[in-house]
Short mmCIF file of C-alpha atoms in Angstrom, two decimals:
data_model
loop_
_atom_site.label_atom_id
_atom_site.label_comp_id
_atom_site.label_asym_id
_atom_site.label_seq_id
_atom_site.Cartn_x
_atom_site.Cartn_y
_atom_site.Cartn_z
CA MET A 462 2.89 -29.27 -26.64
CA GLY A 463 -0.63 -28.04 -25.95
CA SER A 464 0.59 -25.19 -23.78
CA LYS A 465 3.14 -24.19 -26.37
CA LYS A 466 0.49 -24.02 -29.08
CA LEU A 467 -1.62 -21.93 -26.75
CA ASP A 468 1.27 -19.54 -26.24
CA GLU A 469 1.83 -19.26 -29.97
CA THR A 470 -1.84 -18.47 -30.53
CA ARG A 471 -1.79 -15.73 -27.89
CA LEU A 472 1.50 -14.22 -28.98
CA ASP A 473 0.76 -14.38 -32.69
CA ARG A 474 -1.52 -11.36 -32.33
CA LEU A 475 1.38 -9.22 -31.12
CA THR A 476 2.86 -7.65 -34.22
CA PRO A 477 5.74 -5.18 -33.69
CA ARG A 478 3.43 -2.25 -34.36
CA GLN A 479 0.89 -3.53 -31.82
CA ILE A 480 3.62 -4.12 -29.26
CA VAL A 481 4.79 -0.52 -29.61
CA ALA A 482 1.19 0.70 -29.35
CA GLU A 483 0.71 -1.23 -26.10
CA LEU A 484 3.96 0.14 -24.66
CA ASP A 485 2.86 3.67 -25.62
CA LYS A 486 0.00 3.33 -23.15
CA TYR A 487 2.48 3.32 -20.26
CA ILE A 488 5.78 4.79 -21.50
CA VAL A 489 6.15 8.19 -23.15
CA GLY A 490 8.63 8.59 -26.00
CA GLN A 491 11.64 6.27 -26.45
CA LYS A 492 10.54 5.09 -29.88
CA LYS A 493 13.89 3.46 -30.72
CA ALA A 494 13.90 1.38 -27.56
CA LYS A 495 10.31 0.30 -28.06
CA ARG A 496 10.96 -0.75 -31.64
CA ALA A 497 14.02 -2.76 -30.60
CA VAL A 498 12.22 -4.73 -27.89
CA ALA A 499 9.17 -5.20 -30.17
CA VAL A 500 11.34 -6.78 -32.86
CA ALA A 501 13.12 -8.94 -30.27
CA LEU A 502 9.80 -10.22 -28.93
CA ARG A 503 8.40 -10.82 -32.41
CA ASN A 504 11.50 -12.83 -33.36
CA ARG A 505 10.86 -15.11 -30.40
CA ILE A 506 7.33 -15.70 -31.69
CA ARG A 507 8.69 -16.43 -35.16
CA ARG A 508 11.24 -18.85 -33.73
CA LEU A 509 8.55 -20.93 -32.00
CA LYS A 510 6.97 -21.60 -35.41
CA LEU A 511 10.10 -23.07 -36.98
CA ASP A 512 11.07 -26.71 -37.21
CA PRO A 513 12.95 -27.98 -34.14
CA ASP A 514 16.13 -28.54 -36.19
CA ILE A 515 16.61 -24.89 -37.07
CA ARG A 516 14.85 -23.53 -33.96
CA GLU A 517 17.67 -24.62 -31.67
CA ASP A 518 20.25 -22.67 -33.68
CA ILE A 519 18.49 -19.31 -33.41
CA ALA A 520 19.69 -17.42 -30.36
CA PRO A 521 17.84 -14.38 -28.99
CA LYS A 522 19.28 -10.97 -29.79
CA ASN A 523 20.01 -9.52 -26.36
CA ILE A 524 19.56 -5.78 -25.89
CA LEU A 525 21.69 -3.19 -24.10
CA MET A 526 19.78 -0.04 -23.13
CA ILE A 527 21.84 3.08 -22.52
CA GLY A 528 20.27 6.13 -20.93
CA PRO A 529 20.01 8.22 -17.76
CA THR A 530 17.95 7.08 -14.81
CA GLY A 531 14.20 7.58 -14.84
CA VAL A 532 13.64 7.52 -18.61
CA GLY A 533 11.77 4.21 -18.76
CA LYS A 534 14.35 1.43 -19.23
CA THR A 535 12.99 -0.84 -16.52
CA GLU A 536 9.37 -0.02 -17.30
CA ILE A 537 9.82 -0.99 -20.96
CA ALA A 538 11.19 -4.41 -20.02
CA ARG A 539 8.55 -5.02 -17.34
CA ARG A 540 5.64 -4.06 -19.59
CA LEU A 541 7.07 -6.15 -22.42
CA ALA A 542 7.18 -9.27 -20.23
CA LYS A 543 3.66 -8.66 -18.93
CA LEU A 544 2.41 -8.13 -22.46
CA ALA A 545 3.88 -11.45 -23.64
CA GLY A 546 2.94 -13.38 -20.49
CA SER A 547 6.58 -14.37 -20.06
CA PRO A 548 8.40 -15.18 -16.83
CA PHE A 549 10.31 -12.02 -15.93
CA ILE A 550 12.67 -10.85 -13.22
CA LYS A 551 14.62 -7.68 -12.67
CA VAL A 552 18.01 -7.98 -10.99
CA GLU A 553 20.71 -5.52 -10.03
CA ALA A 554 24.16 -6.33 -11.37
CA THR A 555 25.73 -4.80 -8.25
CA LYS A 556 24.25 -7.44 -5.92
CA TYR A 557 26.35 -10.22 -7.41
CA THR A 558 29.91 -11.04 -6.45
CA GLU A 559 32.68 -12.99 -8.05
CA VAL A 560 32.94 -16.67 -7.20
CA GLY A 561 34.84 -17.04 -3.94
CA TYR A 562 33.40 -13.91 -2.35
CA VAL A 563 30.55 -13.75 0.15
CA GLY A 564 27.33 -12.80 -1.61
CA ARG A 565 24.97 -13.98 -4.33
CA ASP A 566 26.34 -15.90 -7.28
CA VAL A 567 25.11 -15.02 -10.76
CA GLU A 568 23.34 -18.37 -11.23
CA SER A 569 20.79 -17.26 -8.65
CA MET A 570 19.21 -14.99 -11.27
CA VAL A 571 18.22 -18.10 -13.25
CA ARG A 572 16.86 -19.74 -10.11
CA ASP A 573 14.84 -16.60 -9.41
CA LEU A 574 13.48 -16.64 -12.97
CA MET A 575 12.48 -20.29 -12.58
CA ALA A 576 10.75 -19.48 -9.30
CA ALA A 577 8.81 -16.71 -11.07
CA GLY A 578 7.85 -19.15 -13.83
CA VAL A 579 6.66 -21.78 -11.36
CA GLN A 580 4.56 -19.21 -9.53
CA MET A 581 3.04 -18.00 -12.79
CA VAL A 582 2.10 -21.50 -13.97
CA LYS A 583 0.84 -22.49 -10.54
CA GLN A 584 -1.51 -19.51 -10.43
CA GLU A 585 -2.87 -20.35 -13.87
CA MET A 586 -3.48 -23.98 -12.91
CA GLN A 587 -5.07 -23.02 -9.59
CA GLU A 588 -7.52 -20.80 -11.46
CA SER A 589 -8.55 -23.79 -13.56
CA VAL A 590 -9.34 -25.87 -10.44
CA ASN A 591 -10.72 -22.99 -8.41
CA ALA A 592 -14.33 -24.20 -8.55
CA GLU A 593 -13.47 -27.68 -7.28
CA ALA A 594 -11.16 -26.27 -4.60
CA GLU A 595 -13.94 -23.94 -3.47
CA ARG A 596 -16.37 -26.85 -3.21
CA ARG A 597 -13.93 -28.95 -1.20
CA ALA A 598 -13.09 -26.06 1.10
CA GLU A 599 -16.79 -25.46 1.68
CA GLU A 600 -17.34 -29.10 2.69
CA ALA A 601 -14.30 -29.08 4.96
CA LEU A 602 -15.52 -25.88 6.61
CA LEU A 603 -18.97 -27.36 7.20
CA ASP A 604 -17.29 -30.37 8.80
CA LEU A 605 -15.54 -27.99 11.20
CA LEU A 606 -18.72 -26.09 11.98
CA LEU A 607 -20.84 -29.23 12.38
CA PRO A 608 -18.60 -32.04 13.64
CA GLY A 609 -19.97 -35.45 12.77
CA THR A 610 -22.55 -34.46 10.17
CA GLY A 611 -20.15 -34.71 7.32
CA LYS A 612 -18.56 -37.94 8.44
CA LYS A 613 -19.57 -40.94 6.52
CA THR A 614 -21.22 -43.64 8.57
CA ARG A 615 -18.73 -46.15 9.69
CA GLU A 616 -18.62 -48.91 7.20
CA LYS A 617 -20.30 -51.96 8.53
CA SER A 618 -18.01 -54.86 9.08
CA ARG A 619 -18.15 -57.13 6.14
CA PRO A 620 -19.72 -60.50 6.89
CA ALA A 621 -17.33 -63.37 7.21
CA PRO A 622 -17.01 -65.42 4.05
CA VAL A 623 -19.64 -68.14 3.82
CA VAL A 624 -17.95 -71.48 4.47
CA ARG A 625 -18.97 -75.01 3.80
CA PRO A 626 -17.68 -78.23 5.35
CA MET A 627 -15.40 -80.00 2.98
CA GLY A 628 -17.02 -83.23 4.12
CA THR A 629 -16.30 -85.96 6.69
CA PHE A 630 -14.05 -88.87 6.43
CA SER A 631 -13.07 -91.69 8.79
CA ILE A 632 -9.93 -93.64 9.29
CA ASN A 633 -10.74 -97.37 9.31
CA PRO A 634 -9.14 -99.00 12.31
CA ASP A 635 -9.08 -102.39 10.51
CA SER A 636 -7.39 -100.97 7.42
CA PRO A 637 -4.45 -103.12 6.32
CA ASN A 638 -2.57 -99.98 5.23
CA GLY A 639 -2.28 -98.48 8.64
CA PRO A 640 -2.33 -99.08 12.32
CA GLY A 641 -5.62 -99.21 14.10
CA LEU A 642 -6.66 -95.74 15.01
CA MET A 643 -9.76 -94.26 16.49
CA GLY A 644 -11.89 -92.87 13.64
CA THR A 645 -12.53 -89.16 13.79
CA ALA A 646 -14.47 -86.65 11.78
CA ILE A 647 -12.67 -83.56 10.52
CA GLN A 648 -14.40 -80.54 9.17
CA VAL A 649 -12.46 -77.89 7.33
CA GLY A 650 -14.09 -74.52 6.51
CA ILE A 651 -13.43 -72.96 3.08
CA PRO A 652 -15.18 -70.17 1.13
CA ALA A 653 -18.45 -71.06 -0.55
CA ILE A 654 -17.04 -70.41 -4.00
CA PHE A 655 -14.75 -73.37 -3.55
CA SER A 656 -17.23 -75.56 -1.62
CA ARG A 657 -19.05 -77.26 -4.42
CA GLN A 658 -18.14 -80.85 -3.83
CA ALA A 659 -19.56 -83.73 -5.74
CA GLY A 660 -21.58 -85.07 -2.81
CA ASP A 661 -22.37 -81.67 -1.21
CA GLU A 662 -26.07 -80.99 -1.76
CA GLU A 663 -26.53 -78.23 0.86
CA ALA A 664 -24.17 -75.66 -0.58
CA PRO A 665 -26.17 -74.64 -3.65
CA ALA A 666 -29.42 -74.53 -1.69
CA ALA A 667 -27.96 -72.30 1.05
CA LEU A 668 -26.42 -69.70 -1.33
CA PRO A 669 -29.51 -67.82 -2.51
CA ALA A 670 -30.85 -66.95 0.96
CA GLU A 671 -27.47 -65.92 2.30
CA ALA A 672 -26.58 -64.02 -0.85
CA ALA A 673 -29.88 -62.18 -0.59
CA GLY A 674 -29.04 -61.10 2.96
CA THR A 675 -25.60 -59.99 1.89
CA GLU A 676 -26.95 -57.96 -0.99
CA ARG A 677 -29.50 -56.28 1.31
CA GLU A 678 -26.81 -55.34 3.80
CA LYS A 679 -24.62 -54.09 0.99
CA ALA A 680 -27.41 -51.90 -0.34
CA GLU A 681 -28.00 -50.45 3.13
CA ALA A 682 -24.29 -49.72 3.57
CA GLU A 683 -24.11 -48.01 0.17
CA GLY A 684 -27.13 -45.89 1.00
CA ALA A 685 -25.54 -44.77 4.25
CA GLU A 686 -22.29 -44.03 2.52
CA LYS A 687 -24.03 -42.04 -0.18
CA THR A 688 -25.68 -39.62 2.21
CA GLY A 689 -23.33 -39.94 5.17
CA LYS A 690 -25.89 -38.35 7.45
CA SER A 691 -29.39 -38.64 8.75
CA ALA A 692 -32.35 -36.58 7.54
CA GLY A 693 -31.92 -34.19 10.47
CA ASP A 694 -28.22 -33.80 9.74
CA ILE A 695 -28.98 -33.02 6.09
CA SER A 696 -31.38 -30.24 7.05
CA THR A 697 -28.94 -28.68 9.55
CA ARG A 698 -25.99 -28.93 7.20
CA GLU A 699 -27.84 -27.34 4.32
CA LYS A 700 -28.99 -24.48 6.55
CA PHE A 701 -25.40 -23.87 7.60
CA ARG A 702 -24.32 -24.06 3.96
CA ASP A 703 -26.79 -21.31 3.04
CA MET A 704 -25.55 -19.17 5.95
CA LEU A 705 -21.95 -19.79 4.92
CA LEU A 706 -22.59 -18.80 1.32
CA ALA A 707 -24.46 -15.69 2.48
CA GLY A 708 -21.48 -14.63 4.60
CA LYS A 709 -23.40 -14.76 7.88
CA LEU A 710 -20.75 -16.96 9.52
CA ASP A 711 -17.67 -15.02 8.39
CA ASP A 712 -17.04 -13.51 11.83
CA LYS A 713 -17.26 -16.83 13.68
CA THR A 714 -14.02 -18.53 14.69
CA VAL A 715 -12.93 -22.12 14.04
CA GLU A 716 -9.83 -24.11 14.83
CA ILE A 717 -8.01 -25.58 11.87
CA MET A 718 -4.78 -27.46 11.28
CA VAL A 719 -2.42 -25.66 8.91
CA ASN A 720 0.83 -26.80 7.38
CA GLN A 721 3.82 -25.05 8.85
CA ASN A 722 6.70 -24.55 6.46
CA PRO A 723 10.09 -25.19 8.05
CA GLN A 724 12.14 -22.07 8.66
CA PHE A 725 15.89 -22.29 8.50
CA PRO A 726 18.31 -19.69 9.85
CA SER A 727 20.01 -17.48 7.31
CA MET A 728 23.59 -18.51 6.74
CA GLU A 729 26.42 -17.31 4.56
CA MET A 730 29.09 -19.58 3.16
CA LEU A 731 32.32 -18.64 1.43
CA GLY A 732 32.06 -19.67 -2.16
CA GLY A 733 29.03 -21.81 -1.37
CA ASN A 734 25.65 -22.01 -2.98
CA MET A 735 23.11 -21.11 -0.30
CA GLU A 736 20.14 -21.57 -2.61
CA ASP A 737 21.06 -25.22 -3.18
CA LEU A 738 21.61 -25.76 0.56
CA GLU A 739 18.26 -24.23 1.49
CA SER A 740 16.57 -26.28 -1.23
CA SER A 741 18.10 -29.46 0.16
CA LEU A 742 17.04 -28.65 3.71
CA SER A 743 13.49 -27.91 2.53
CA GLY A 744 13.44 -31.19 0.66
CA ILE A 745 14.57 -33.10 3.76
CA ALA A 746 11.86 -31.44 5.85
CA GLY A 747 9.25 -32.27 3.22
CA PHE A 748 10.40 -35.91 3.20
CA PHE A 749 9.53 -36.20 6.86
CA GLY A 750 6.12 -34.66 6.29
CA GLY A 751 6.70 -31.24 7.83
CA THR A 752 4.68 -30.10 10.81
CA LYS A 753 1.10 -29.07 11.36
CA LYS A 754 -0.06 -26.37 13.67
CA LYS A 755 -3.41 -25.56 15.23
CA LYS A 756 -4.70 -22.11 14.44
CA VAL A 757 -7.85 -20.28 15.51
CA VAL A 758 -9.10 -18.08 12.68
CA THR A 759 -12.34 -16.57 11.44
CA VAL A 760 -14.50 -18.56 9.06
CA ALA A 761 -13.68 -16.16 6.24
CA ARG A 762 -9.95 -16.64 6.76
CA ALA A 763 -10.34 -20.41 7.23
CA ARG A 764 -12.13 -20.57 3.90
CA GLU A 765 -9.20 -18.88 2.17
CA ILE A 766 -6.67 -21.19 3.84
CA LEU A 767 -8.65 -24.33 3.04
CA ARG A 768 -9.26 -23.22 -0.54
CA ALA A 769 -5.53 -22.64 -1.04
CA GLU A 770 -4.69 -26.04 0.46
CA GLU A 771 -7.26 -27.83 -1.68
CA ALA A 772 -6.08 -26.05 -4.83
CA GLU A 773 -2.52 -27.08 -3.97
CA LYS A 774 -3.64 -30.71 -3.72
CA LEU A 775 -5.51 -30.60 -7.02
CA ILE A 776 -2.65 -29.39 -9.20
CA ASP A 777 0.09 -31.69 -10.45
CA ARG A 778 3.43 -30.43 -9.18
CA ASP A 779 5.43 -32.32 -11.78
CA ARG A 780 3.33 -30.80 -14.52
CA VAL A 781 3.82 -27.34 -13.00
CA SER A 782 7.60 -27.80 -12.99
CA ASP A 783 7.71 -29.11 -16.56
CA GLU A 784 5.47 -26.34 -17.90
CA ALA A 785 7.38 -23.63 -16.01
CA ARG A 786 10.74 -24.94 -17.19
CA GLN A 787 9.57 -24.97 -20.80
CA ARG A 788 8.16 -21.46 -20.52
CA VAL A 789 11.31 -20.10 -18.86
CA GLU A 790 13.63 -21.65 -21.42
CA GLU A 791 11.58 -20.52 -24.43
CA THR A 792 10.16 -17.13 -23.39
CA GLY A 793 11.92 -16.06 -20.15
CA ILE A 794 13.26 -12.51 -19.83
CA ILE A 795 15.97 -11.38 -17.41
CA PHE A 796 16.47 -7.64 -16.99
CA ILE A 797 19.94 -6.81 -15.61
CA ASP A 798 19.92 -3.25 -14.33
CA GLU A 799 22.92 -1.11 -13.35
CA ILE A 800 25.26 -3.12 -15.55
CA ASP A 801 27.38 -0.02 -15.98
CA LYS A 802 28.34 -0.27 -12.30
CA ILE A 803 30.32 -3.47 -12.95
CA ALA A 804 32.03 -2.06 -16.07
CA VAL A 805 35.79 -1.71 -15.65
CA LYS A 806 37.32 1.63 -16.55
CA GLY A 807 39.86 1.94 -19.29
CA ASP A 808 42.89 1.97 -17.01
CA ARG A 809 41.85 -1.43 -15.56
CA GLY A 810 43.42 -0.56 -12.27
CA GLY A 811 43.30 -2.62 -9.10
CA GLY A 812 40.90 -2.40 -6.20
CA PRO A 813 37.22 -3.19 -6.67
CA ASP A 814 37.60 -3.29 -10.47
CA VAL A 815 39.05 -6.78 -10.17
CA SER A 816 35.86 -8.02 -8.56
CA ARG A 817 33.73 -6.16 -11.10
CA GLU A 818 35.48 -7.85 -13.99
CA GLY A 819 35.04 -11.15 -12.18
CA VAL A 820 31.29 -10.61 -12.03
CA GLN A 821 31.28 -9.94 -15.77
CA ARG A 822 33.16 -13.18 -16.38
CA ASP A 823 30.62 -15.05 -14.25
CA ILE A 824 27.66 -13.45 -16.05
CA LEU A 825 29.13 -14.29 -19.46
CA PRO A 826 28.40 -18.07 -19.51
CA ILE A 827 24.85 -17.46 -18.26
CA VAL A 828 24.19 -15.03 -21.13
CA GLU A 829 25.94 -17.29 -23.64
CA GLY A 830 23.88 -20.27 -22.59
CA ALA A 831 24.40 -22.60 -19.67
CA THR A 832 22.49 -25.20 -17.68
CA VAL A 833 21.74 -24.12 -14.12
CA ASN A 834 20.53 -26.56 -11.47
CA THR A 835 17.43 -25.47 -9.60
CA LYS A 836 15.19 -27.28 -7.15
CA TRP A 837 12.71 -27.75 -10.02
CA GLY A 838 15.32 -29.35 -12.26
CA PRO A 839 18.01 -28.08 -14.65
CA VAL A 840 17.22 -24.94 -16.65
CA ASN A 841 18.99 -24.08 -19.90
CA THR A 842 19.53 -20.39 -20.70
CA ASP A 843 20.32 -20.71 -24.42
CA HIS A 844 17.09 -18.98 -25.43
CA VAL A 845 16.44 -16.71 -22.45
CA LEU A 846 16.27 -13.05 -23.52
CA PHE A 847 18.62 -10.79 -21.56
CA ILE A 848 18.04 -7.04 -21.48
CA ALA A 849 20.79 -5.06 -19.78
CA ALA A 850 20.56 -1.39 -18.89
CA GLY A 851 22.74 1.29 -17.43
CA ALA A 852 23.25 5.04 -17.38
CA PHE A 853 26.94 4.77 -18.39
CA ASN A 854 27.55 8.30 -17.16
CA VAL A 855 30.86 7.34 -15.53
CA SER A 856 31.87 4.32 -17.59
CA LYS A 857 30.95 3.44 -21.16
CA PRO A 858 29.78 0.24 -22.88
CA SER A 859 33.27 -0.36 -24.29
CA ASP A 860 34.49 -0.77 -20.69
CA LEU A 861 32.67 -4.10 -20.49
CA ILE A 862 34.77 -7.14 -21.38
CA PRO A 863 34.66 -7.78 -25.15
CA GLU A 864 32.99 -11.17 -24.83
CA LEU A 865 30.11 -9.68 -22.86
CA GLN A 866 29.76 -6.79 -25.30
CA GLY A 867 29.37 -9.31 -28.11
CA ARG A 868 26.51 -10.99 -26.30
CA PHE A 869 24.47 -7.76 -26.43
CA PRO A 870 24.42 -7.03 -30.16
CA LEU A 871 21.46 -4.62 -30.04
CA ARG A 872 22.25 -1.29 -28.41
CA VAL A 873 19.62 1.36 -27.89
CA GLU A 874 20.16 4.86 -26.53
CA LEU A 875 17.24 6.33 -24.63
CA ASP A 876 16.63 10.07 -24.73
CA SER A 877 16.54 12.38 -21.74
CA LEU A 878 13.11 13.74 -20.85
CA ASP A 879 12.19 17.39 -21.37
CA LYS A 880 9.23 19.57 -20.43
CA GLU A 881 6.96 18.24 -23.20
CA ASP A 882 7.68 14.66 -22.17
CA PHE A 883 6.78 15.49 -18.57
CA LYS A 884 3.46 16.97 -19.67
CA ARG A 885 2.60 13.78 -21.51
CA ILE A 886 3.74 11.60 -18.61
CA LEU A 887 1.42 13.50 -16.27
CA THR A 888 -1.66 12.97 -18.42
CA GLU A 889 -1.39 10.32 -21.15
CA PRO A 890 -0.38 6.95 -19.60
CA LYS A 891 -3.02 4.69 -18.08
CA ASN A 892 -1.23 4.97 -14.75
CA ALA A 893 -0.46 8.71 -14.98
CA LEU A 894 0.41 10.38 -11.67
CA THR A 895 -2.48 12.82 -11.89
CA LYS A 896 -4.89 9.88 -12.25
CA GLN A 897 -3.27 8.08 -9.34
CA TYR A 898 -3.57 11.00 -6.93
CA THR A 899 -7.10 11.79 -8.09
CA GLY A 900 -8.12 8.21 -7.29
CA LEU A 901 -6.35 8.17 -3.93
CA LEU A 902 -7.99 11.36 -2.68
CA SER A 903 -11.40 10.35 -4.02
CA THR A 904 -11.44 7.58 -1.40
CA GLU A 905 -11.58 10.35 1.23
CA GLY A 906 -14.36 12.23 -0.55
CA ILE A 907 -11.98 14.84 -1.98
CA LYS A 908 -12.35 15.62 -5.66
CA ILE A 909 -9.37 17.30 -7.28
CA ASP A 910 -9.10 18.52 -10.85
CA PHE A 911 -5.80 19.48 -12.51
CA THR A 912 -6.09 22.40 -14.92
CA PRO A 913 -3.96 22.35 -18.11
CA GLU A 914 -2.03 25.39 -16.85
CA ALA A 915 -1.19 23.59 -13.62
CA ILE A 916 0.13 20.56 -15.51
CA GLU A 917 2.18 22.86 -17.72
CA ARG A 918 3.69 24.48 -14.63
CA LEU A 919 4.45 21.12 -12.99
CA ALA A 920 6.22 19.90 -16.12
CA ALA A 921 8.28 23.08 -16.40
CA LEU A 922 9.18 22.86 -12.72
CA ALA A 923 10.35 19.24 -13.04
CA ALA A 924 12.48 20.04 -16.09
CA ASP A 925 13.99 23.07 -14.36
CA VAL A 926 14.92 21.18 -11.19
CA ASN A 927 16.38 18.30 -13.22
CA ALA A 928 18.52 20.80 -15.12
CA ARG A 929 19.79 22.57 -11.99
CA LEU A 930 20.20 19.53 -9.77
CA GLU A 931 20.76 15.87 -10.53
CA ASN A 932 18.81 14.63 -13.56
CA ILE A 933 16.66 11.76 -12.25
CA GLY A 934 14.22 11.77 -15.15
CA ALA A 935 10.54 11.09 -14.54
CA ARG A 936 11.21 10.19 -10.91
CA ARG A 937 11.37 13.93 -10.29
CA LEU A 938 7.63 14.07 -10.91
CA HIS A 939 7.00 11.76 -7.95
CA THR A 940 8.74 14.07 -5.51
CA ILE A 941 7.07 17.17 -6.98
CA MET A 942 3.57 15.67 -6.85
CA GLU A 943 4.07 14.44 -3.31
CA SER A 944 5.22 17.87 -2.16
CA LEU A 945 2.34 19.52 -4.02
CA LEU A 946 -0.39 17.42 -2.39
CA GLU A 947 1.22 16.64 0.97
CA GLU A 948 -0.85 19.18 2.95
CA LEU A 949 -4.07 18.23 1.19
CA SER A 950 -3.46 14.51 1.81
CA PHE A 951 -2.88 15.23 5.50
CA GLU A 952 -6.04 17.30 5.94
CA ALA A 953 -8.32 15.28 3.63
CA PRO A 954 -10.17 13.32 6.37
CA ASP A 955 -10.99 16.58 8.19
CA ILE A 956 -12.34 18.59 5.24
CA THR A 957 -14.25 15.91 3.36
CA PRO A 958 -16.29 16.23 1.20
CA ALA A 959 -14.71 18.93 -0.92
CA GLU A 960 -13.86 19.87 -4.52
CA ILE A 961 -10.46 21.47 -4.93
CA PRO A 962 -9.17 22.62 -8.33
CA ILE A 963 -5.38 22.35 -8.76
CA THR A 964 -4.58 25.59 -10.57
CA VAL A 965 -1.31 27.20 -11.52
CA ASP A 966 -1.67 29.54 -8.52
CA TYR A 967 -2.05 26.53 -6.23
CA VAL A 968 1.12 24.99 -7.72
CA ASN A 969 3.09 28.21 -7.32
CA GLU A 970 1.93 28.62 -3.74
CA LYS A 971 3.03 25.14 -2.75
CA LEU A 972 6.21 24.70 -4.76
CA ASN A 973 7.77 28.04 -5.72
CA ASP A 974 9.64 28.47 -2.46
CA LEU A 975 11.06 24.97 -2.58
CA ALA A 976 12.11 25.21 -6.20
CA ALA A 977 13.66 28.62 -5.72
CA ASP A 978 15.88 27.50 -2.85
CA GLN A 979 18.47 25.42 -4.64
CA ASP A 980 20.14 24.12 -1.48
CA LEU A 981 16.82 23.10 0.08
CA GLY A 982 15.73 21.59 -3.20
CA ARG A 983 18.62 19.15 -3.03
CA TYR A 984 16.97 17.47 -0.08
CA ILE A 985 13.28 17.87 -0.92
CA LEU A 986 13.09 17.67 -4.69
#
């Protein structure tokens, strides 16, 4: 419950208006789509605050995004998940096949989401134990560099329990109760704690001296265990510790034992579930302890390996699985792209359409809510948010089977991008292309500066090529920018340092010929 309250506290700050404002930092335009996903995310936050009785009855309102490629459908979903800290995966509807065919079954998308959730939670927990893992890795590395100094002194053998004679007794040969036997004395040793006999006067007197010796030996053993090394070893070890922390030993090599994960050959099975088979094989290998392998690495690399191993030991795997499962079921997001490619056309003819409709039928129960077995336990999809997207330039949303259409009640149409949108994309987002290329070339000592006229020309060029050729949206800017700066990127190491302004004349010189040749533009732009 603690983690859930923490999630509510973090998400409570995300009002719909703030969600849209955060998305605006990375995606230009598409106000309707942003508002739809903002409301969907806010409703999930509201649901977490309700009583459990009514909370279970509130299903997420799945979203269907309709729009041409390159207008921001995937980016909206990805940024939304990152903003909320939710487990998120993007899948392609075309990679799945109907049950009975060779290929991936639709349940694997839930297993992939659970894997993403486990990785997310594991990273968070490893960060919380990072200091302790670093300390343990440091000690283990010093043990490798200085064999023996870090070993605790071998524990002295414990003294044998102090025993006392139980006493002596004789068998009377003249006893009327038995035959005449030779009298003998028998001594039986027992621990001192049980040796206090009524006529035994030596036991209490002997205890203090022997107990004193035992206590002295115990104190010496504890002192040795506490330090584990002599004064000389302490001095050497601390010197090496200082050198290790200063990075002076990073280039040295050490031999370490690393865990080797079992590798199984890739197999395909008709109608089978390969993920479950691989999980079972991994579990069998883990039951037998796996294998270890010697590896010679630098100290710097050994430190990373040992830190990762120690962090892995410090976290509770069961807690990771439980936390990840809860997070996936309550806040998970699955983005199904290219869903229009599995839509069946109106004539519902034969051929591949049969398989496409089969994939829709298989996706339907996952979207409606089902329990999927994973190697981390069963995962319920009742409250997972599904966002589907497609261009629908050949088919249309009504070509999906009616049951699947009903499971995506919110439909949002995204607008095509024009020249003004391209101008904003080139300059406004945090990860704008002009900022990316400026940063990349600055590593070579080349400073470039885009003039407003040059950006205007690049935007007009992208809009023109999209209109004349295939409309690929903002992806056209990637090809244009790469062609614009290809020669400069190639020559950068030879002309550094330099300051090169990117003017409209520079853009025309590099791109006019390519844009003018429509046939050549098909292959380059």
